[in-house]
Amino acid sequence: MAVTFSPVESVAAGTALDDISALARLYGMPTWGKTSAVPEAVKAVVLAVAERRMRNPEGYVSEMAGEYSYRLPEAGSAGMFFRPDELTVIRQSSGRTGLVSVPVTRPVMVAHERYYPHGKDYRNGDL
């Protein structure tokens, strides 16, 4: 970020890096940084999330002051959590790209008239 941190900010930045690194190991490989090297792509993701956390610790999406207004994209408020694209990088770097769940939606057609199977109209007592 090319800034000098105060002692309090240095502690906050170190804590953010530790926490985000732990989350990356949770989604990736638990041995990263301990017994095996951390892939460069994962380092880049962890640093990007840490920077996002330091720039916007409360996770604000927009701010206004008089005539001035500023709005971040919704993904910019993710704080110290990984966005879906960042999780993909971590999982691919760990080799965990196997079975995943995919949300599926099915369009529902709503009929304007009631349909009675077998040609029976149950409203008129036709049993």
CSV table of N, CA and C in Angstrom, one decimal, residues 25-114:
chain,number,residue,atom,x,y,z
A,25,ARG,N,-5.4,-21.5,4.3
A,25,ARG,CA,-5.0,-22.9,4.6
A,25,ARG,C,-6.2,-23.7,4.8
A,26,LEU,N,-7.3,-23.2,5.4
A,26,LEU,CA,-8.5,-23.9,5.6
A,26,LEU,C,-9.1,-24.4,4.2
A,27,TYR,N,-9.1,-23.4,3.3
A,27,TYR,CA,-9.7,-23.7,2.0
A,27,TYR,C,-8.7,-24.4,1.0
A,28,GLY,N,-7.4,-24.3,1.3
A,28,GLY,CA,-6.4,-24.8,0.5
A,28,GLY,C,-5.7,-26.0,1.1
A,29,MET,N,-4.5,-25.9,1.5
A,29,MET,CA,-3.7,-27.0,2.1
A,29,MET,C,-3.3,-26.6,3.5
A,30,PRO,N,-3.6,-27.4,4.5
A,30,PRO,CA,-3.2,-27.0,5.9
A,30,PRO,C,-1.7,-26.9,6.1
A,31,THR,N,-0.9,-27.5,5.2
A,31,THR,CA,0.5,-27.5,5.3
A,31,THR,C,1.2,-26.3,4.7
A,32,TRP,N,0.5,-25.5,4.0
A,32,TRP,CA,1.1,-24.3,3.4
A,32,TRP,C,1.7,-23.4,4.5
A,33,GLY,N,3.0,-23.0,4.2
A,33,GLY,CA,3.7,-22.1,5.1
A,33,GLY,C,4.3,-22.9,6.3
A,34,LYS,N,4.0,-24.1,6.5
A,34,LYS,CA,4.6,-24.9,7.6
A,34,LYS,C,5.6,-25.9,7.0
A,35,THR,N,5.1,-26.9,6.3
A,35,THR,CA,6.0,-27.9,5.7
A,35,THR,C,6.1,-27.9,4.2
A,36,SER,N,5.2,-27.1,3.6
A,36,SER,CA,5.3,-26.9,2.1
A,36,SER,C,5.2,-25.4,1.8
A,37,ALA,N,5.7,-25.1,0.6
A,37,ALA,CA,5.7,-23.7,0.2
A,37,ALA,C,4.3,-23.2,-0.2
A,38,VAL,N,4.1,-22.0,0.0
A,38,VAL,CA,2.8,-21.4,-0.4
A,38,VAL,C,2.9,-20.9,-1.9
A,39,PRO,N,2.0,-21.3,-2.7
A,39,PRO,CA,2.0,-20.9,-4.1
A,39,PRO,C,1.9,-19.4,-4.3
A,40,GLU,N,2.6,-18.8,-5.3
A,40,GLU,CA,2.6,-17.4,-5.5
A,40,GLU,C,1.2,-16.8,-5.7
A,41,ALA,N,0.3,-17.5,-6.4
A,41,ALA,CA,-1.1,-17.1,-6.6
A,41,ALA,C,-1.8,-16.9,-5.3
A,42,VAL,N,-1.6,-17.9,-4.3
A,42,VAL,CA,-2.3,-17.8,-3.0
A,42,VAL,C,-1.7,-16.6,-2.2
A,43,LYS,N,-0.4,-16.4,-2.3
A,43,LYS,CA,0.2,-15.2,-1.6
A,43,LYS,C,-0.5,-13.9,-2.2
A,44,ALA,N,-0.7,-13.8,-3.5
A,44,ALA,CA,-1.3,-12.6,-4.1
A,44,ALA,C,-2.7,-12.5,-3.6
A,45,VAL,N,-3.5,-13.5,-3.5
A,45,VAL,CA,-4.9,-13.5,-3.0
A,45,VAL,C,-4.9,-13.0,-1.5
A,46,VAL,N,-4.0,-13.6,-0.7
A,46,VAL,CA,-4.0,-13.3,0.7
A,46,VAL,C,-3.6,-11.8,0.9
A,47,LEU,N,-2.6,-11.4,0.2
A,47,LEU,CA,-2.3,-9.9,0.3
A,47,LEU,C,-3.4,-9.0,-0.2
A,48,ALA,N,-4.1,-9.4,-1.2
A,48,ALA,CA,-5.2,-8.6,-1.8
A,48,ALA,C,-6.3,-8.5,-0.7
A,49,VAL,N,-6.6,-9.6,-0.1
A,49,VAL,CA,-7.7,-9.6,0.9
A,49,VAL,C,-7.2,-8.8,2.1
A,50,ALA,N,-6.0,-8.9,2.5
A,50,ALA,CA,-5.4,-8.1,3.7
A,50,ALA,C,-5.5,-6.6,3.4
A,51,GLU,N,-5.1,-6.3,2.1
A,51,GLU,CA,-5.2,-4.9,1.8
A,51,GLU,C,-6.6,-4.4,1.8
A,52,ARG,N,-7.5,-5.2,1.3
A,52,ARG,CA,-9.0,-4.8,1.3
A,52,ARG,C,-9.4,-4.6,2.8
A,53,ARG,N,-9.0,-5.5,3.6
A,53,ARG,CA,-9.3,-5.4,5.1
A,53,ARG,C,-8.8,-4.1,5.7
A,54,MET,N,-7.5,-3.8,5.4
A,54,MET,CA,-6.9,-2.6,6.0
A,54,MET,C,-7.5,-1.3,5.4
A,55,ARG,N,-7.9,-1.3,4.1
A,55,ARG,CA,-8.5,-0.1,3.5
A,55,ARG,C,-9.9,0.1,4.0
A,56,ASN,N,-10.6,-0.9,4.2
A,56,ASN,CA,-12.0,-0.8,4.6
A,56,ASN,C,-12.4,-1.8,5.7
A,57,PRO,N,-11.9,-1.5,6.9
A,57,PRO,CA,-12.1,-2.5,8.0
A,57,PRO,C,-13.5,-2.7,8.4
A,58,GLU,N,-14.4,-1.7,8.3
A,58,GLU,CA,-15.8,-1.9,8.7
A,58,GLU,C,-16.6,-2.5,7.5
A,59,GLY,N,-16.1,-2.6,6.3
A,59,GLY,CA,-16.8,-3.2,5.2
A,59,GLY,C,-17.9,-2.3,4.6
A,60,TYR,N,-17.6,-1.0,4.7
A,60,TYR,CA,-18.6,0.0,4.1
A,60,TYR,C,-18.7,-0.2,2.6
A,61,VAL,N,-19.9,0.0,2.1
A,61,VAL,CA,-20.1,-0.1,0.6
A,61,VAL,C,-20.2,1.4,0.0
A,62,SER,N,-20.7,2.3,0.8
A,62,SER,CA,-20.8,3.7,0.3
A,62,SER,C,-20.7,4.7,1.4
A,63,GLU,N,-20.3,5.9,1.0
A,63,GLU,CA,-20.3,7.0,2.0
A,63,GLU,C,-20.7,8.3,1.3
A,64,MET,N,-21.3,9.2,2.1
A,64,MET,CA,-21.8,10.5,1.6
A,64,MET,C,-21.4,11.5,2.6
A,65,ALA,N,-21.0,12.7,2.1
A,65,ALA,CA,-20.7,13.9,2.9
A,65,ALA,C,-21.1,15.1,2.1
A,66,GLY,N,-22.3,15.6,2.3
A,66,GLY,CA,-22.7,16.8,1.5
A,66,GLY,C,-22.9,16.4,0.0
A,67,GLU,N,-22.2,17.1,-0.8
A,67,GLU,CA,-22.2,16.8,-2.3
A,67,GLU,C,-21.4,15.6,-2.7
A,68,TYR,N,-20.4,15.2,-1.8
A,68,TYR,CA,-19.5,14.1,-2.1
A,68,TYR,C,-20.2,12.8,-1.9
A,69,SER,N,-20.1,11.9,-2.8
A,69,SER,CA,-20.5,10.5,-2.5
A,69,SER,C,-19.6,9.5,-3.2
A,70,TYR,N,-19.4,8.4,-2.6
A,70,TYR,CA,-18.5,7.4,-3.1
A,70,TYR,C,-19.1,6.0,-2.9
A,71,ARG,N,-19.0,5.2,-3.9
A,71,ARG,CA,-19.6,3.8,-3.8
A,71,ARG,C,-18.7,2.8,-4.3
A,72,LEU,N,-18.5,1.7,-3.5
A,72,LEU,CA,-17.7,0.6,-3.8
A,72,LEU,C,-18.5,-0.5,-4.5
A,73,PRO,N,-18.0,-1.3,-5.3
A,73,PRO,CA,-18.8,-2.5,-5.7
A,73,PRO,C,-19.1,-3.4,-4.5
A,74,GLU,N,-20.2,-4.1,-4.6
A,74,GLU,CA,-20.5,-5.0,-3.4
A,74,GLU,C,-19.4,-5.9,-3.0
A,75,ALA,N,-18.7,-6.4,-4.0
A,75,ALA,CA,-17.5,-7.3,-3.7
A,75,ALA,C,-16.4,-6.6,-2.9
A,76,GLY,N,-16.4,-5.3,-3.0
A,76,GLY,CA,-15.4,-4.5,-2.3
A,76,GLY,C,-15.6,-4.5,-0.8
A,77,SER,N,-16.8,-4.9,-0.4
A,77,SER,CA,-17.1,-4.9,1.0
A,77,SER,C,-16.9,-6.3,1.7
A,78,ALA,N,-16.3,-7.2,1.0
A,78,ALA,CA,-16.2,-8.5,1.5
A,78,ALA,C,-15.3,-8.6,2.7
A,79,GLY,N,-14.6,-7.6,3.0
A,79,GLY,CA,-13.7,-7.5,4.3
A,79,GLY,C,-12.6,-8.6,4.2
A,80,MET,N,-12.6,-9.4,5.2
A,80,MET,CA,-11.5,-10.4,5.2
A,80,MET,C,-11.9,-11.8,4.7
A,81,PHE,N,-13.0,-11.8,4.1
A,81,PHE,CA,-13.5,-13.1,3.5
A,81,PHE,C,-13.2,-13.1,2.0
A,82,PHE,N,-13.0,-14.3,1.5
A,82,PHE,CA,-12.7,-14.5,0.1
A,82,PHE,C,-13.9,-14.4,-0.8
A,83,ARG,N,-13.7,-13.7,-1.9
A,83,ARG,CA,-14.8,-13.7,-2.9
A,83,ARG,C,-14.7,-15.0,-3.7
A,84,PRO,N,-15.8,-15.4,-4.4
A,84,PRO,CA,-15.8,-16.7,-5.2
A,84,PRO,C,-14.6,-16.8,-6.1
A,85,ASP,N,-14.2,-15.8,-6.8
A,85,ASP,CA,-13.0,-15.9,-7.7
A,85,ASP,C,-11.7,-16.2,-6.9
A,86,GLU,N,-11.6,-15.6,-5.7
A,86,GLU,CA,-10.4,-15.8,-4.9
A,86,GLU,C,-10.4,-17.2,-4.4
A,87,LEU,N,-11.6,-17.7,-4.0
A,87,LEU,CA,-11.6,-19.1,-3.5
A,87,LEU,C,-11.3,-20.1,-4.6
A,88,THR,N,-11.6,-19.8,-5.9
A,88,THR,CA,-11.3,-20.6,-7.0
A,88,THR,C,-9.8,-20.7,-7.1
A,89,VAL,N,-9.1,-19.6,-7.0
A,89,VAL,CA,-7.6,-19.6,-7.1
A,89,VAL,C,-7.0,-20.4,-6.0
A,90,ILE,N,-7.5,-20.3,-4.8
A,90,ILE,CA,-6.9,-21.0,-3.7
A,90,ILE,C,-7.2,-22.5,-3.9
A,91,ARG,N,-8.4,-22.9,-4.3
A,91,ARG,CA,-8.7,-24.3,-4.5
A,91,ARG,C,-7.9,-24.9,-5.6
A,92,GLN,N,-7.8,-24.2,-6.7
A,92,GLN,CA,-7.0,-24.7,-7.9
A,92,GLN,C,-5.5,-24.8,-7.5
A,93,SER,N,-5.0,-23.9,-6.7
A,93,SER,CA,-3.6,-24.0,-6.3
A,93,SER,C,-3.3,-25.2,-5.4
A,94,SER,N,-4.4,-25.6,-4.7
A,94,SER,CA,-4.2,-26.7,-3.8
A,94,SER,C,-4.5,-28.1,-4.5
A,95,GLY,N,-5.1,-28.0,-5.7
A,95,GLY,CA,-5.4,-29.2,-6.4
A,95,GLY,C,-6.8,-29.7,-6.0
A,96,ARG,N,-7.5,-29.0,-5.2
A,96,ARG,CA,-8.9,-29.4,-4.8
A,96,ARG,C,-9.9,-28.8,-5.7
A,97,THR,N,-10.0,-29.5,-6.9
A,97,THR,CA,-10.9,-29.0,-7.9
A,97,THR,C,-11.9,-30.1,-8.2
A,98,GLY,N,-12.1,-31.1,-7.4
A,98,GLY,CA,-12.9,-32.2,-7.6
A,98,GLY,C,-14.4,-31.9,-7.5
A,99,LEU,N,-15.1,-32.7,-6.7
A,99,LEU,CA,-16.5,-32.6,-6.6
A,99,LEU,C,-16.9,-31.3,-5.9
A,100,VAL,N,-17.8,-30.6,-6.6
A,100,VAL,CA,-18.3,-29.3,-6.0
A,100,VAL,C,-19.8,-29.3,-6.1
A,101,SER,N,-20.5,-28.5,-5.3
A,101,SER,CA,-21.9,-28.3,-5.5
A,101,SER,C,-22.2,-27.1,-6.3
A,102,VAL,N,-23.2,-27.2,-7.2
A,102,VAL,CA,-23.5,-26.2,-8.1
A,102,VAL,C,-25.0,-25.8,-7.9
A,103,PRO,N,-25.3,-24.5,-7.6
A,103,PRO,CA,-26.7,-24.1,-7.4
A,103,PRO,C,-27.4,-24.2,-8.7
A,104,VAL,N,-28.6,-24.8,-8.7
A,104,VAL,CA,-29.4,-25.0,-9.9
A,104,VAL,C,-30.8,-24.4,-9.6
A,105,THR,N,-31.2,-23.6,-10.6
A,105,THR,CA,-32.5,-23.1,-10.6
A,105,THR,C,-33.3,-23.6,-11.8
A,106,ARG,N,-34.6,-23.8,-11.5
A,106,ARG,CA,-35.5,-24.3,-12.6
A,106,ARG,C,-36.6,-23.3,-12.8
A,107,PRO,N,-36.9,-22.9,-14.0
A,107,PRO,CA,-38.0,-22.0,-14.2
A,107,PRO,C,-39.3,-22.7,-13.9
A,108,VAL,N,-40.2,-22.0,-13.2
A,108,VAL,CA,-41.5,-22.6,-12.9
A,108,VAL,C,-42.5,-21.9,-13.8
A,109,MET,N,-43.3,-22.7,-14.5
A,109,MET,CA,-44.4,-22.2,-15.3
A,109,MET,C,-45.7,-22.2,-14.5
A,110,VAL,N,-46.3,-21.1,-14.4
A,110,VAL,CA,-47.6,-21.0,-13.7
A,110,VAL,C,-48.7,-21.0,-14.7
A,111,ALA,N,-49.6,-21.9,-14.6
A,111,ALA,CA,-50.8,-22.0,-15.6
A,111,ALA,C,-51.8,-21.0,-15.2
A,112,HIS,N,-52.5,-20.4,-16.1
A,112,HIS,CA,-53.6,-19.5,-15.9
A,112,HIS,C,-54.9,-20.2,-15.5
A,113,GLU,N,-55.0,-21.4,-15.9
A,113,GLU,CA,-56.2,-22.2,-15.6
A,113,GLU,C,-55.8,-23.5,-14.9
A,114,ARG,N,-56.7,-24.0,-14.1
A,114,ARG,CA,-56.4,-25.2,-13.3
A,114,ARG,C,-56.4,-26.4,-14.3
